Structures are given as structure tokens and as C-alpha cells.
PDB file of C-alpha atoms in Angstrom:
ATOM      1  CA  ASP A   1      -0.010  -0.019   0.033  1.00 50.00           C
ATOM      2  CA  THR A   2       1.069   3.503  -0.470  1.00 49.00           C
ATOM      3  CA  ALA A   3      -0.476   5.918   2.061  1.00 62.00           C
ATOM      4  CA  THR A   4      -1.049   9.603   1.021  1.00 59.00           C
ATOM      5  CA  GLN A   5      -0.352  12.095   3.800  1.00 62.00           C
ATOM      6  CA  ASP A   6      -1.910  15.522   3.547  1.00 54.00           C
ATOM      7  CA  THR A   7      -0.483  18.159   5.947  1.00 46.00           C
ATOM      8  CA  ALA A   8      -1.015  21.651   6.708  1.00 40.00           C
ATOM      9  CA  SER A   9       1.780  22.553   4.273  1.00 33.00           C
ATOM     10  CA  HIS A  10       1.982  20.117   1.505  1.00 33.00           C
ATOM     11  CA  THR A  11       1.302  16.571   0.437  1.00 35.00           C
ATOM     12  CA  THR A  12       3.682  13.690   0.549  1.00 34.00           C
ATOM     13  CA  THR A  13       3.564   9.753   0.074  1.00 34.00           C
ATOM     14  CA  ASN A  14       4.942   7.261   2.289  1.00 37.00           C
ATOM     15  CA  ASN A  15       5.736   3.676   1.183  1.00 32.00           C
ATOM     16  CA  THR A  16       4.453   1.105   3.653  1.00 33.00           C
ATOM     17  CA  ALA A  17       4.391  -2.692   3.866  1.00 32.00           C
ATOM     18  CA  SER A  18       1.686  -4.506   1.984  1.00 33.00           C
ATOM     19  CA  GLY A  19      -0.736  -7.158   3.135  1.00 35.00           C
ATOM     20  CA  ASN A  20      -2.686  -7.063   6.408  1.00 35.00           C
ATOM     21  CA  GLN A  21      -0.525  -8.645   9.046  1.00 35.00           C
ATOM     22  CA  ALA A  22      -1.232  -8.835  12.756  1.00 37.00           C
ATOM     23  CA  LYS A  23       1.529  -6.447  13.436  1.00 38.00           C
ATOM     24  CA  PRO A  24       3.315  -4.109  11.464  1.00 38.00           C
ATOM     25  CA  LYS A  25       7.190  -3.857  11.026  1.00 37.00           C
ATOM     26  CA  LYS A  26       8.711  -0.684  12.349  1.00 40.00           C
ATOM     27  CA  SER A  27       8.629   2.051   9.805  1.00 37.00           C
ATOM     28  CA  PRO A  28      10.774   5.127   9.336  1.00 34.00           C
ATOM     29  CA  LYS A  29       9.968   8.225  11.461  1.00 34.00           C
ATOM     30  CA  VAL A  30       7.700  10.623   9.899  1.00 33.00           C
ATOM     31  CA  ALA A  31       9.880  13.167   7.829  1.00 31.00           C
ATOM     32  CA  SER A  32      10.538  16.229   9.738  1.00 30.00           C
ATOM     33  CA  GLY A  33       9.165  18.396   6.907  1.00 30.00           C
ATOM     34  CA  ASP A  34       5.714  16.954   7.207  1.00 33.00           C
ATOM     35  CA  SER A  35       4.321  19.650   9.170  1.00 34.00           C
ATOM     36  CA  GLU A  36       4.531  23.395   9.576  1.00 32.00           C
ATOM     37  CA  LYS A  37       5.002  23.383  13.402  1.00 36.00           C
ATOM     38  CA  PRO A  38       7.533  21.836  15.740  1.00 35.00           C
ATOM     39  CA  HIS A  39       6.236  19.456  18.374  1.00 35.00           C
ATOM     40  CA  LYS A  40       6.882  19.497  21.934  1.00 39.00           C
ATOM     41  CA  GLY A  41       8.685  16.322  23.301  1.00 40.00           C
ATOM     42  CA  ALA A  42       7.816  14.676  26.674  1.00 39.00           C
ATOM     43  CA  GLY A  43       9.307  16.213  29.660  1.00 40.00           C
ATOM     44  CA  GLY A  44      12.807  14.792  30.265  1.00 41.00           C
ATOM     45  CA  THR A  45      14.846  13.235  27.392  1.00 40.00           C
ATOM     46  CA  GLN A  46      15.076   9.358  27.228  1.00 44.00           C
ATOM     47  CA  LYS A  47      16.608   7.073  24.664  1.00 45.00           C
ATOM     48  CA  LYS A  48      14.094   4.190  24.236  1.00 48.00           C
ATOM     49  CA  SER A  49      14.945   0.721  23.123  1.00 43.00           C
ATOM     50  CA  PRO A  50      12.185  -1.532  21.868  1.00 51.00           C
ATOM     51  CA  ALA A  51      10.146  -3.217  24.734  1.00 46.00           C
ATOM     52  CA  LYS A  52      10.524  -6.977  24.787  1.00 55.00           C
ATOM     53  CA  ARG A  53       7.166  -7.361  26.584  1.00 86.00           C
ATOM     54  CA  VAL A  54       4.121  -5.413  27.640  1.00 95.00           C
ATOM     55  CA  SER A  55       2.184  -5.993  30.966  1.00 97.00           C
ATOM     56  CA  VAL A  56      -1.466  -5.530  31.134  1.00 98.00           C
ATOM     57  CA  GLU A  57      -3.555  -4.579  34.108  1.00 98.00           C
ATOM     58  CA  LYS A  58      -7.038  -5.756  33.015  1.00 98.00           C
ATOM     59  CA  ASP A  59     -10.493  -4.642  33.984  1.00 98.00           C
ATOM     60  CA  GLN A  60      -9.492  -1.573  36.246  1.00 98.00           C
ATOM     61  CA  PRO A  61     -12.453   0.379  37.354  1.00 97.00           C
ATOM     62  CA  PHE A  62     -12.190   3.941  36.037  1.00 98.00           C
ATOM     63  CA  SER A  63     -15.601   5.424  36.585  1.00 96.00           C
ATOM     64  CA  GLU A  64     -18.778   5.111  38.718  1.00 93.00           C
ATOM     65  CA  GLN A  65     -20.524   3.107  36.067  1.00 94.00           C
ATOM     66  CA  LYS A  66     -21.452  -0.512  36.999  1.00 90.00           C
ATOM     67  CA  GLY A  67     -20.396  -3.641  34.876  1.00 92.00           C
ATOM     68  CA  LYS A  68     -17.954  -3.577  32.022  1.00 96.00           C
ATOM     69  CA  ALA A  69     -18.784  -0.001  30.969  1.00 97.00           C
ATOM     70  CA  GLY A  70     -16.663   1.342  33.799  1.00 96.00           C
ATOM     71  CA  LEU A  71     -13.540  -0.858  33.083  1.00 98.00           C
ATOM     72  CA  CYS A  72     -10.293  -0.240  31.425  1.00 98.00           C
ATOM     73  CA  ASP A  73      -7.150  -2.219  30.482  1.00 98.00           C
ATOM     74  CA  VAL A  74      -3.805  -0.512  31.233  1.00 99.00           C
ATOM     75  CA  TYR A  75      -0.929  -1.452  28.889  1.00 99.00           C
ATOM     76  CA  LEU A  76       2.304  -0.903  30.498  1.00 98.00           C
ATOM     77  CA  PRO A  77       5.855  -0.654  28.845  1.00 97.00           C
ATOM     78  CA  ALA A  78       8.601  -2.745  29.911  1.00 94.00           C
ATOM     79  CA  THR A  79      11.098   0.115  29.636  1.00 93.00           C
ATOM     80  CA  ASP A  80      11.703   2.398  32.511  1.00 94.00           C
ATOM     81  CA  PRO A  81       9.676   5.637  32.631  1.00 95.00           C
ATOM     82  CA  PRO A  82      11.048   8.980  31.560  1.00 95.00           C
ATOM     83  CA  GLU A  83      11.873  11.297  34.435  1.00 94.00           C
ATOM     84  CA  ASN A  84       8.411  13.027  34.404  1.00 95.00           C
ATOM     85  CA  GLY A  85       6.545   9.646  33.823  1.00 97.00           C
ATOM     86  CA  TYR A  86       5.205   7.912  30.902  1.00 98.00           C
ATOM     87  CA  PRO A  87       3.169   9.641  28.255  1.00 98.00           C
ATOM     88  CA  VAL A  88      -0.354   8.098  28.069  1.00 99.00           C
ATOM     89  CA  VAL A  89      -2.857   7.571  25.482  1.00 99.00           C
ATOM     90  CA  ILE A  90      -6.521   6.765  26.264  1.00 99.00           C
ATOM     91  CA  VAL A  91      -7.757   4.258  23.505  1.00 99.00           C
ATOM     92  CA  ILE A  92     -11.275   4.234  22.411  1.00 99.00           C
ATOM     93  CA  HIS A  93     -12.822   1.333  20.550  1.00 99.00           C
ATOM     94  CA  GLY A  94     -15.448   1.732  17.720  1.00 98.00           C
ATOM     95  CA  GLY A  95     -18.679  -0.001  17.128  1.00 98.00           C
ATOM     96  CA  GLY A  96     -21.220   2.638  16.190  1.00 98.00           C
ATOM     97  CA  TRP A  97     -21.439   3.859  19.763  1.00 99.00           C
ATOM     98  CA  ALA A  98     -23.730   0.838  20.286  1.00 98.00           C
ATOM     99  CA  ALA A  99     -21.314  -2.153  20.334  1.00 98.00           C
ATOM    100  CA  GLY A 100     -17.604  -3.166  20.772  1.00 97.00           C
ATOM    101  CA  ASP A 101     -15.253  -3.656  23.664  1.00 97.00           C
ATOM    102  CA  LYS A 102     -11.775  -2.550  24.792  1.00 98.00           C
ATOM    103  CA  TRP A 103     -10.321  -5.856  23.803  1.00 97.00           C
ATOM    104  CA  SER A 104     -11.089  -5.015  19.951  1.00 97.00           C
ATOM    105  CA  ILE A 105      -8.534  -2.326  19.844  1.00 97.00           C
ATOM    106  CA  ALA A 106      -5.931  -4.146  21.734  1.00 98.00           C
ATOM    107  CA  THR A 107      -3.348  -4.458  19.018  1.00 98.00           C
ATOM    108  CA  TYR A 108      -2.984  -0.732  18.922  1.00 99.00           C
ATOM    109  CA  SER A 109      -2.900  -0.515  22.652  1.00 98.00           C
ATOM    110  CA  ARG A 110      -0.022  -3.043  22.665  1.00 98.00           C
ATOM    111  CA  LEU A 111       1.891  -1.165  19.864  1.00 98.00           C
ATOM    112  CA  LEU A 112       1.780   1.934  21.916  1.00 98.00           C
ATOM    113  CA  ALA A 113       2.988   0.250  24.958  1.00 98.00           C
ATOM    114  CA  GLU A 114       5.925  -1.220  22.986  1.00 97.00           C
ATOM    115  CA  GLU A 115       7.012   2.462  22.202  1.00 96.00           C
ATOM    116  CA  GLY A 116       7.064   3.393  25.906  1.00 97.00           C
ATOM    117  CA  ILE A 117       3.554   5.053  26.050  1.00 98.00           C
ATOM    118  CA  VAL A 118       1.082   3.721  28.555  1.00 99.00           C
ATOM    119  CA  ALA A 119      -2.250   2.879  26.755  1.00 99.00           C
ATOM    120  CA  VAL A 120      -5.382   2.916  28.659  1.00 99.00           C
ATOM    121  CA  ALA A 121      -8.008   1.000  26.714  1.00 99.00           C
ATOM    122  CA  ILE A 122     -11.522   1.848  27.944  1.00 99.00           C
ATOM    123  CA  ASN A 123     -15.137   0.560  27.634  1.00 98.00           C
ATOM    124  CA  TYR A 124     -18.018   3.140  27.654  1.00 99.00           C
ATOM    125  CA  ARG A 125     -21.707   3.204  27.922  1.00 98.00           C
ATOM    126  CA  LEU A 126     -23.394   2.063  24.850  1.00 98.00           C
ATOM    127  CA  ALA A 127     -26.424   3.193  22.792  1.00 98.00           C
ATOM    128  CA  PRO A 128     -29.359   2.899  22.501  1.00 98.00           C
ATOM    129  CA  THR A 129     -29.657   2.301  26.345  1.00 98.00           C
ATOM    130  CA  HIS A 130     -27.394   5.234  26.846  1.00 98.00           C
ATOM    131  CA  LYS A 131     -27.735   8.170  24.475  1.00 98.00           C
ATOM    132  CA  PHE A 132     -25.194  10.925  23.782  1.00 99.00           C
ATOM    133  CA  PRO A 133     -23.307  12.450  25.571  1.00 98.00           C
ATOM    134  CA  ALA A 134     -22.953   9.632  28.000  1.00 98.00           C
ATOM    135  CA  GLN A 135     -20.192   8.127  25.935  1.00 98.00           C
ATOM    136  CA  LEU A 136     -18.252  11.334  25.902  1.00 98.00           C
ATOM    137  CA  ASP A 137     -18.457  11.659  29.779  1.00 98.00           C
ATOM    138  CA  ASP A 138     -17.163   8.226  30.113  1.00 98.00           C
ATOM    139  CA  VAL A 139     -14.052   9.445  28.035  1.00 99.00           C
ATOM    140  CA  ARG A 140     -13.716  12.507  30.513  1.00 98.00           C
ATOM    141  CA  ALA A 141     -13.958  10.022  33.345  1.00 98.00           C
ATOM    142  CA  ALA A 142     -11.060   8.009  32.051  1.00 98.00           C
ATOM    143  CA  MET A 143      -9.090  11.312  31.790  1.00 98.00           C
ATOM    144  CA  ILE A 144      -9.627  12.085  35.402  1.00 98.00           C
ATOM    145  CA  TRP A 145      -8.732   8.512  36.169  1.00 98.00           C
ATOM    146  CA  VAL A 146      -5.346   9.130  34.459  1.00 98.00           C
ATOM    147  CA  HIS A 147      -4.707  12.106  36.504  1.00 97.00           C
ATOM    148  CA  VAL A 148      -5.693  10.536  39.706  1.00 97.00           C
ATOM    149  CA  ASN A 149      -3.651   7.372  39.160  1.00 98.00           C
ATOM    150  CA  ALA A 150      -0.502   9.050  37.792  1.00 97.00           C
ATOM    151  CA  GLN A 151       1.538   8.146  40.688  1.00 97.00           C
ATOM    152  CA  ARG A 152       0.467   4.506  40.651  1.00 97.00           C
ATOM    153  CA  PHE A 153       1.305   3.932  37.045  1.00 98.00           C
ATOM    154  CA  LYS A 154       4.192   6.480  36.789  1.00 98.00           C
ATOM    155  CA  LEU A 155       2.176   8.477  34.306  1.00 98.00           C
ATOM    156  CA  ASN A 156       2.852  12.096  33.197  1.00 98.00           C
ATOM    157  CA  SER A 157      -0.514  13.658  33.254  1.00 95.00           C
ATOM    158  CA  LYS A 158       0.662  16.609  31.195  1.00 96.00           C
ATOM    159  CA  GLN A 159       1.301  14.270  28.387  1.00 98.00           C
ATOM    160  CA  VAL A 160      -2.236  12.823  27.568  1.00 98.00           C
ATOM    161  CA  GLY A 161      -3.274  11.809  24.145  1.00 99.00           C
ATOM    162  CA  LEU A 162      -6.462  10.297  22.747  1.00 99.00           C
ATOM    163  CA  PHE A 163      -6.906   7.675  20.013  1.00 99.00           C
ATOM    164  CA  GLY A 164      -9.851   5.893  18.572  1.00 99.00           C
ATOM    165  CA  TYR A 165     -11.318   4.468  15.623  1.00 99.00           C
ATOM    166  CA  SER A 166     -14.680   4.914  13.952  1.00 99.00           C
ATOM    167  CA  ALA A 167     -16.960   5.646  16.890  1.00 99.00           C
ATOM    168  CA  GLY A 168     -14.023   5.869  19.115  1.00 99.00           C
ATOM    169  CA  GLY A 169     -12.213   8.308  16.477  1.00 99.00           C
ATOM    170  CA  HIS A 170     -15.393  10.544  16.719  1.00 99.00           C
ATOM    171  CA  LEU A 171     -15.163  10.673  20.550  1.00 99.00           C
ATOM    172  CA  SER A 172     -11.580  11.273  20.495  1.00 99.00           C
ATOM    173  CA  VAL A 173     -11.666  14.407  17.990  1.00 99.00           C
ATOM    174  CA  LEU A 174     -14.798  15.739  19.520  1.00 99.00           C
ATOM    175  CA  LEU A 175     -13.547  15.798  23.108  1.00 98.00           C
ATOM    176  CA  ALA A 176     -10.293  17.364  21.770  1.00 98.00           C
ATOM    177  CA  SER A 177     -12.228  19.796  19.632  1.00 98.00           C
ATOM    178  CA  LEU A 178     -14.470  20.909  22.809  1.00 98.00           C
ATOM    179  CA  ALA A 179     -11.694  21.233  25.183  1.00 94.00           C
ATOM    180  CA  ASP A 180     -11.011  24.806  24.650  1.00 93.00           C
ATOM    181  CA  GLU A 181     -14.780  25.844  24.099  1.00 95.00           C
ATOM    182  CA  THR A 182     -16.647  27.818  26.538  1.00 94.00           C
ATOM    183  CA  MET A 183     -18.184  26.269  29.664  1.00 95.00           C
ATOM    184  CA  VAL A 184     -21.723  26.434  28.142  1.00 95.00           C
ATOM    185  CA  VAL A 185     -20.509  24.761  24.837  1.00 96.00           C
ATOM    186  CA  ARG A 186     -18.775  22.054  26.744  1.00 96.00           C
ATOM    187  CA  ALA A 187     -21.806  21.444  29.056  1.00 95.00           C
ATOM    188  CA  ALA A 188     -24.176  20.989  25.971  1.00 96.00           C
ATOM    189  CA  ALA A 189     -22.042  17.938  25.202  1.00 98.00           C
ATOM    190  CA  SER A 190     -22.182  16.488  28.727  1.00 98.00           C
ATOM    191  CA  ASN A 191     -24.568  15.359  31.299  1.00 97.00           C
ATOM    192  CA  TRP A 192     -22.239  17.260  33.911  1.00 97.00           C
ATOM    193  CA  SER A 193     -23.596  20.373  35.188  1.00 95.00           C
ATOM    194  CA  VAL A 194     -21.684  23.612  34.442  1.00 95.00           C
ATOM    195  CA  THR A 195     -20.484  23.817  38.102  1.00 95.00           C
ATOM    196  CA  ASP A 196     -19.504  20.190  38.524  1.00 95.00           C
ATOM    197  CA  ALA A 197     -15.953  20.111  40.023  1.00 96.00           C
ATOM    198  CA  ARG A 198     -14.970  17.279  37.556  1.00 96.00           C
ATOM    199  CA  TRP A 199     -14.424  19.961  34.920  1.00 97.00           C
ATOM    200  CA  LYS A 200     -11.360  21.220  36.767  1.00 96.00           C
ATOM    201  CA  GLN A 201      -9.858  17.769  37.216  1.00 96.00           C
ATOM    202  CA  LEU A 202      -9.612  17.142  33.401  1.00 97.00           C
ATOM    203  CA  PRO A 203      -5.908  17.125  32.212  1.00 97.00           C
ATOM    204  CA  LYS A 204      -5.092  19.055  29.005  1.00 97.00           C
ATOM    205  CA  ILE A 205      -5.280  16.962  25.845  1.00 98.00           C
ATOM    206  CA  ARG A 206      -1.702  17.036  24.186  1.00 98.00           C
ATOM    207  CA  ALA A 207      -2.480  15.293  21.028  1.00 99.00           C
ATOM    208  CA  VAL A 208      -5.291  13.288  19.268  1.00 99.00           C
ATOM    209  CA  CYS A 209      -5.325  10.623  16.568  1.00 99.00           C
ATOM    210  CA  ALA A 210      -8.507   9.384  14.907  1.00 99.00           C
ATOM    211  CA  GLY A 211      -9.249   6.924  12.346  1.00 99.00           C
ATOM    212  CA  GLY A 212     -12.581   6.794  10.070  1.00 98.00           C
ATOM    213  CA  PRO A 213     -14.176   9.366  12.410  1.00 99.00           C
ATOM    214  CA  PRO A 214     -17.598  10.775  11.588  1.00 98.00           C
ATOM    215  CA  CYS A 215     -17.140  14.437  11.932  1.00 98.00           C
ATOM    216  CA  ASP A 216     -20.198  16.449  11.016  1.00 98.00           C
ATOM    217  CA  PHE A 217     -23.834  15.478  11.726  1.00 98.00           C
ATOM    218  CA  ARG A 218     -25.151  18.934  11.063  1.00 97.00           C
ATOM    219  CA  SER A 219     -25.939  18.265   7.325  1.00 94.00           C
ATOM    220  CA  LEU A 220     -27.807  15.090   7.881  1.00 96.00           C
ATOM    221  CA  PRO A 221     -31.493  15.182   6.532  1.00 97.00           C
ATOM    222  CA  ILE A 222     -33.585  17.110   8.966  1.00 97.00           C
ATOM    223  CA  ASP A 223     -36.072  14.331   9.555  1.00 97.00           C
ATOM    224  CA  ASN A 224     -33.730  11.366   9.000  1.00 94.00           C
ATOM    225  CA  SER A 225     -33.938   9.069  12.220  1.00 95.00           C
ATOM    226  CA  ALA A 226     -30.950   6.956  11.442  1.00 96.00           C
ATOM    227  CA  MET A 227     -28.990   8.580  14.279  1.00 98.00           C
ATOM    228  CA  ALA A 228     -31.817   8.691  16.757  1.00 98.00           C
ATOM    229  CA  TYR A 229     -30.426   5.644  18.594  1.00 98.00           C
ATOM    230  CA  PHE A 230     -27.371   7.776  19.418  1.00 98.00           C
ATOM    231  CA  LEU A 231     -28.482  11.317  19.424  1.00 98.00           C
ATOM    232  CA  GLY A 232     -32.167  10.732  20.814  1.00 98.00           C
ATOM    233  CA  GLY A 233     -34.120  11.684  17.708  1.00 98.00           C
ATOM    234  CA  SER A 234     -33.907  13.394  14.374  1.00 98.00           C
ATOM    235  CA  ARG A 235     -32.141  16.715  13.630  1.00 97.00           C
ATOM    236  CA  ARG A 236     -35.445  18.453  13.818  1.00 98.00           C
ATOM    237  CA  GLU A 237     -36.173  16.892  17.225  1.00 98.00           C
ATOM    238  CA  LYS A 238     -32.651  17.253  18.678  1.00 98.00           C
ATOM    239  CA  PRO A 239     -30.934  20.239  16.823  1.00 97.00           C
ATOM    240  CA  VAL A 240     -28.681  20.869  19.935  1.00 97.00           C
ATOM    241  CA  ALA A 241     -27.415  17.456  20.187  1.00 98.00           C
ATOM    242  CA  TYR A 242     -26.532  17.214  16.463  1.00 98.00           C
ATOM    243  CA  ILE A 243     -24.471  20.335  16.835  1.00 98.00           C
ATOM    244  CA  ALA A 244     -22.803  19.287  20.226  1.00 98.00           C
ATOM    245  CA  ALA A 245     -22.064  15.841  18.749  1.00 99.00           C
ATOM    246  CA  SER A 246     -20.174  17.304  15.605  1.00 99.00           C
ATOM    247  CA  PRO A 247     -16.364  17.826  15.948  1.00 99.00           C
ATOM    248  CA  ALA A 248     -16.358  20.044  12.954  1.00 98.00           C
ATOM    249  CA  ALA A 249     -18.732  22.528  14.814  1.00 98.00           C
ATOM    250  CA  HIS A 250     -16.114  23.123  17.389  1.00 98.00           C
ATOM    251  CA  VAL A 251     -12.836  23.610  15.501  1.00 98.00           C
ATOM    252  CA  SER A 252     -10.624  26.558  16.965  1.00 97.00           C
ATOM    253  CA  CYS A 253      -7.025  27.489  16.710  1.00 96.00           C
ATOM    254  CA  ASP A 254      -6.115  26.055  20.063  1.00 96.00           C
ATOM    255  CA  ASP A 255      -7.098  22.525  19.368  1.00 98.00           C
ATOM    256  CA  PRO A 256      -4.437  19.976  19.921  1.00 98.00           C
ATOM    257  CA  VAL A 257      -2.168  18.600  17.134  1.00 98.00           C
ATOM    258  CA  THR A 258      -4.178  16.054  15.217  1.00 99.00           C
ATOM    259  CA  GLN A 259      -3.556  12.989  13.044  1.00 99.00           C
ATOM    260  CA  LEU A 260      -6.467  11.711  11.018  1.00 99.00           C
ATOM    261  CA  PHE A 261      -6.489   8.517   8.907  1.00 99.00           C
ATOM    262  CA  HIS A 262      -9.133   7.200   6.608  1.00 99.00           C
ATOM    263  CA  GLY A 263      -9.737   4.445   4.021  1.00 98.00           C
ATOM    264  CA  GLU A 264     -10.200   5.846   0.507  1.00 98.00           C
ATOM    265  CA  GLY A 265     -12.930   3.180  -0.159  1.00 98.00           C
ATOM    266  CA  ASP A 266     -14.763   3.574   3.116  1.00 98.00           C
ATOM    267  CA  ALA A 267     -18.372   3.321   2.216  1.00 98.00           C
ATOM    268  CA  LEU A 268     -19.758   3.460   5.817  1.00 98.00           C
ATOM    269  CA  VAL A 269     -18.028   6.673   6.728  1.00 98.00           C
ATOM    270  CA  PRO A 270     -17.165   8.555   3.704  1.00 97.00           C
ATOM    271  CA  LEU A 271     -13.670  10.088   3.325  1.00 98.00           C
ATOM    272  CA  ALA A 272     -15.021  13.336   2.090  1.00 98.00           C
ATOM    273  CA  GLY A 273     -16.212  14.211   5.771  1.00 98.00           C
ATOM    274  CA  THR A 274     -12.750  13.620   7.117  1.00 99.00           C
ATOM    275  CA  ARG A 275     -11.239  15.718   4.308  1.00 99.00           C
ATOM    276  CA  ASP A 276     -13.454  18.525   5.123  1.00 98.00           C
ATOM    277  CA  PHE A 277     -12.818  18.452   8.864  1.00 99.00           C
ATOM    278  CA  HIS A 278      -8.936  18.261   8.160  1.00 99.00           C
ATOM    279  CA  LYS A 279      -9.273  21.351   5.845  1.00 99.00           C
ATOM    280  CA  SER A 280     -11.139  23.316   8.330  1.00 98.00           C
ATOM    281  CA  GLN A 281      -8.515  22.358  11.067  1.00 98.00           C
ATOM    282  CA  VAL A 282      -5.599  23.602   8.768  1.00 98.00           C
ATOM    283  CA  ASN A 283      -7.590  26.786   8.012  1.00 98.00           C
ATOM    284  CA  ALA A 284      -7.919  27.341  11.637  1.00 97.00           C
ATOM    285  CA  GLY A 285      -4.210  27.086  12.177  1.00 97.00           C
ATOM    286  CA  ILE A 286      -4.062  23.758  13.815  1.00 98.00           C
ATOM    287  CA  ASP A 287      -1.323  21.264  13.140  1.00 98.00           C
ATOM    288  CA  SER A 288      -3.357  18.735  11.413  1.00 98.00           C
ATOM    289  CA  ARG A 289      -2.371  15.719   9.305  1.00 98.00           C
ATOM    290  CA  LEU A 290      -4.409  13.335   7.178  1.00 99.00           C
ATOM    291  CA  THR A 291      -3.255  10.053   5.917  1.00 99.00           C
ATOM    292  CA  VAL A 292      -5.413   8.227   3.183  1.00 98.00           C
ATOM    293  CA  ILE A 293      -5.196   4.516   2.785  1.00 98.00           C
ATOM    294  CA  PRO A 294      -5.754   3.699  -0.729  1.00 97.00           C
ATOM    295  CA  LYS A 295      -8.562   1.357  -1.851  1.00 96.00           C
ATOM    296  CA  GLN A 296      -9.404   0.201   1.856  1.00 97.00           C
ATOM    297  CA  GLY A 297     -12.872   0.135   3.309  1.00 98.00           C
ATOM    298  CA  HIS A 298     -13.896   1.019   6.773  1.00 98.00           C
ATOM    299  CA  MET A 299     -12.924  -2.357   8.559  1.00 98.00           C
ATOM    300  CA  LEU A 300      -9.782  -3.115   6.341  1.00 98.00           C
ATOM    301  CA  THR A 301      -8.344   0.226   7.241  1.00 98.00           C
ATOM    302  CA  PHE A 302      -8.578  -0.617  10.954  1.00 98.00           C
ATOM    303  CA  ILE A 303      -6.473  -3.543  10.488  1.00 98.00           C
ATOM    304  CA  SER A 304      -4.118  -2.074   8.001  1.00 97.00           C
ATOM    305  CA  PRO A 305      -0.352  -2.237   8.708  1.00 97.00           C
ATOM    306  CA  THR A 306      -0.448   1.587   7.446  1.00 97.00           C
ATOM    307  CA  ALA A 307      -2.863   2.390  10.117  1.00 98.00           C
ATOM    308  CA  TYR A 308      -0.905   0.709  12.977  1.00 98.00           C
ATOM    309  CA  GLN A 309       2.218   2.586  11.602  1.00 98.00           C
ATOM    310  CA  THR A 310       0.384   5.966  11.401  1.00 98.00           C
ATOM    311  CA  VAL A 311      -0.762   5.840  14.949  1.00 99.00           C
ATOM    312  CA  VAL A 312       2.751   4.697  16.326  1.00 98.00           C
ATOM    313  CA  ASN A 313       4.674   7.196  14.445  1.00 98.00           C
ATOM    314  CA  PHE A 314       2.406   9.968  15.404  1.00 98.00           C
ATOM    315  CA  PHE A 315       2.453   9.542  19.142  1.00 98.00           C
ATOM    316  CA  ARG A 316       6.248   8.772  18.919  1.00 97.00           C
ATOM    317  CA  GLU A 317       6.796  12.067  17.372  1.00 97.00           C
ATOM    318  CA  VAL A 318       4.718  14.039  19.705  1.00 97.00           C
ATOM    319  CA  PHE A 319       5.823  12.544  22.946  1.00 97.00           C
ATOM    320  CA  PHE A 320       9.529  11.663  22.240  1.00 94.00           C
ATOM    321  CA  GLU A 321      11.080  13.767  19.465  1.00 83.00           C
ATOM    322  CA  PRO A 322      12.616  17.036  20.732  1.00 67.00           C
ATOM    323  CA  VAL A 323      11.385  20.437  19.580  1.00 58.00           C
ATOM    324  CA  THR A 324      13.214  21.544  16.447  1.00 57.00           C
ATOM    325  CA  VAL A 325      12.785  25.223  15.552  1.00 50.00           C
ATOM    326  CA  PRO A 326      13.815  26.424  12.279  1.00 51.00           C
ATOM    327  CA  PRO A 327      16.274  29.316  12.076  1.00 52.00           C
ATOM    328  CA  ARG A 328      14.958  32.781  11.377  1.00 47.00           C
TER     329      ARG A 328
END
């Protein structure tokens, strides 16, 4: 496969391994010219060697939710943590907001841990029993759990990233886009009250990566009820929910560095929506990249070696590569 990478400044192509294997080979780092802005590395420098093993703390309760919805798996690197602790990525599974489990995205979680990044793979409440924004509040609860458990797992709560695919990708970019909005806007996408003390416990999102994410519900037919199981009704019936749940409605210049990837042949979540979202981010001045995986549909993109490499390379660059400021 050849993955096309669109960035804020130009378009490049990266050659990758072909075939859908369970685990990708290590790929070269993303070229330093692939973005307009430098990236801050994790606090404290560290030379990492590939981890020989990853340990997993399974079924850790991270929220007040009962049953599996409130559980996460913590993937821990074998390498020693940097001086300020491991960077951490909250990993969010897909499944149309109505199905799925943290185990389904375990390959990505393990690959991140092998890079020296703690991966916290979460479950969350599912539709139609639980309508939006319950799912988003569960991701917020996971972020607070990371902050509270930073000492226990040697985490750097100032280096928190989000990653998800499909519905999980949507939740990732939505939460990242909302993070710098007004309290009123954020509360419209939450069941927490404006005065809830938990808002002040949320760590800052350093970076976000999303694959195949639905990015904009605002243009859906006004009386179409296809999303009612998740958003509670049609767009006519629930106009505020459709806006609140649309990442594209909340793009602003202070959003974190973003890596998007999408299958060219995705018929379930069309590529055009992610392209439009990427363009709006670039126009807002956000460091945003889009990797298009040729000819692949929604599910084949999820298990593509190119997708694995895109995610690992992005977080490696953000968390571990030093800042490089071009000469003036």
C-alpha cells in the first residue's frame, strides 16, 4: 500500500508494507518536513529501546459506572519511565457507539506500550440504552482517572493523548475539539452540570489521533432518524445534540495537534467528511495531518499495517522527538 499524507503545508507519500498482518514492522519516522509546526517532546529526555514485553492490568475500574462499561485495561511498557513519567494515550474502541469492547482495539494498545507509551483502553456506555453524551462523559472520566492514578502507574498527566477508531475516533476528536470551548458549549455535550467539580480535574489533551471518524452531523437530512438511537431523535427533534456531537462545529485554533487517517474506499463513513474536517482544522491554524489509505474500506483500514504505523509514528513524534525550531 502507499499511504497519502496530507499536511498543513503540502502533500507527501510514504511507502509502507503490503498485506494485512497482525503486527506491522517498524517504519521510518515521519519526515521532519511533514508539518509546519514543531512538536514538544515529553518532559525529560529518554533514549528508548524496543520493549521486549508489555504487561497488562486488566479490568481496572475507572468510573462510577457498573459492569464492564466502567472498566479499562492498562498496557504498561517494559522500559523504565522518563523522568516525568510515561506519556499516556486513552484508547477508545469503535462499534457505532452501540457495540464493541476494549479488547477489540488491543493491537493498537500493545503497539503504543511497546513504544514506551502507557495505553489505557476503555469501555464506555453504549447506545441505545445510553444516549449521547454519556459516551463522551465516560472518556472524560477516563481522563480524570489517568490524572488521579498518575503516581500509581508512573504517568505524566501533562502528556495525555486520545486515540480511537470509527465511533472511538469520533469521541476522540470531539473531546479534543471541545476542550478549549466555553463552559456553556462543553456542558451542551455533557450530562455534567456547569458547576460540576470534575471539569477542573480534566488534564489537558496534548494530541489526538482518529481513524475513520464521523465528523459532522449537522448536514444530515432534518427528519432522518438513522442517528436517533445515539442522538435521541432526528435533527429536527434534537438540533442541539446534532451540533454538540459534531467535531466540525467546534474547530478552533487552540485545538491539539491532530492525526487523522481514513480508508479511501470507506463506504460506511465517507472520506469526504474527514477531508473537510482536516481542511477546516488547517484553515484554523491547527497542526493537522490526514493519511489516506488507498482502496481500503472501513474495516480493512482498521487492521491495515499502514494504520498501525500511522498511529505509532504520530505519538512517538509528539511525545519523544525534541522540539526543532527552524532558524529565522
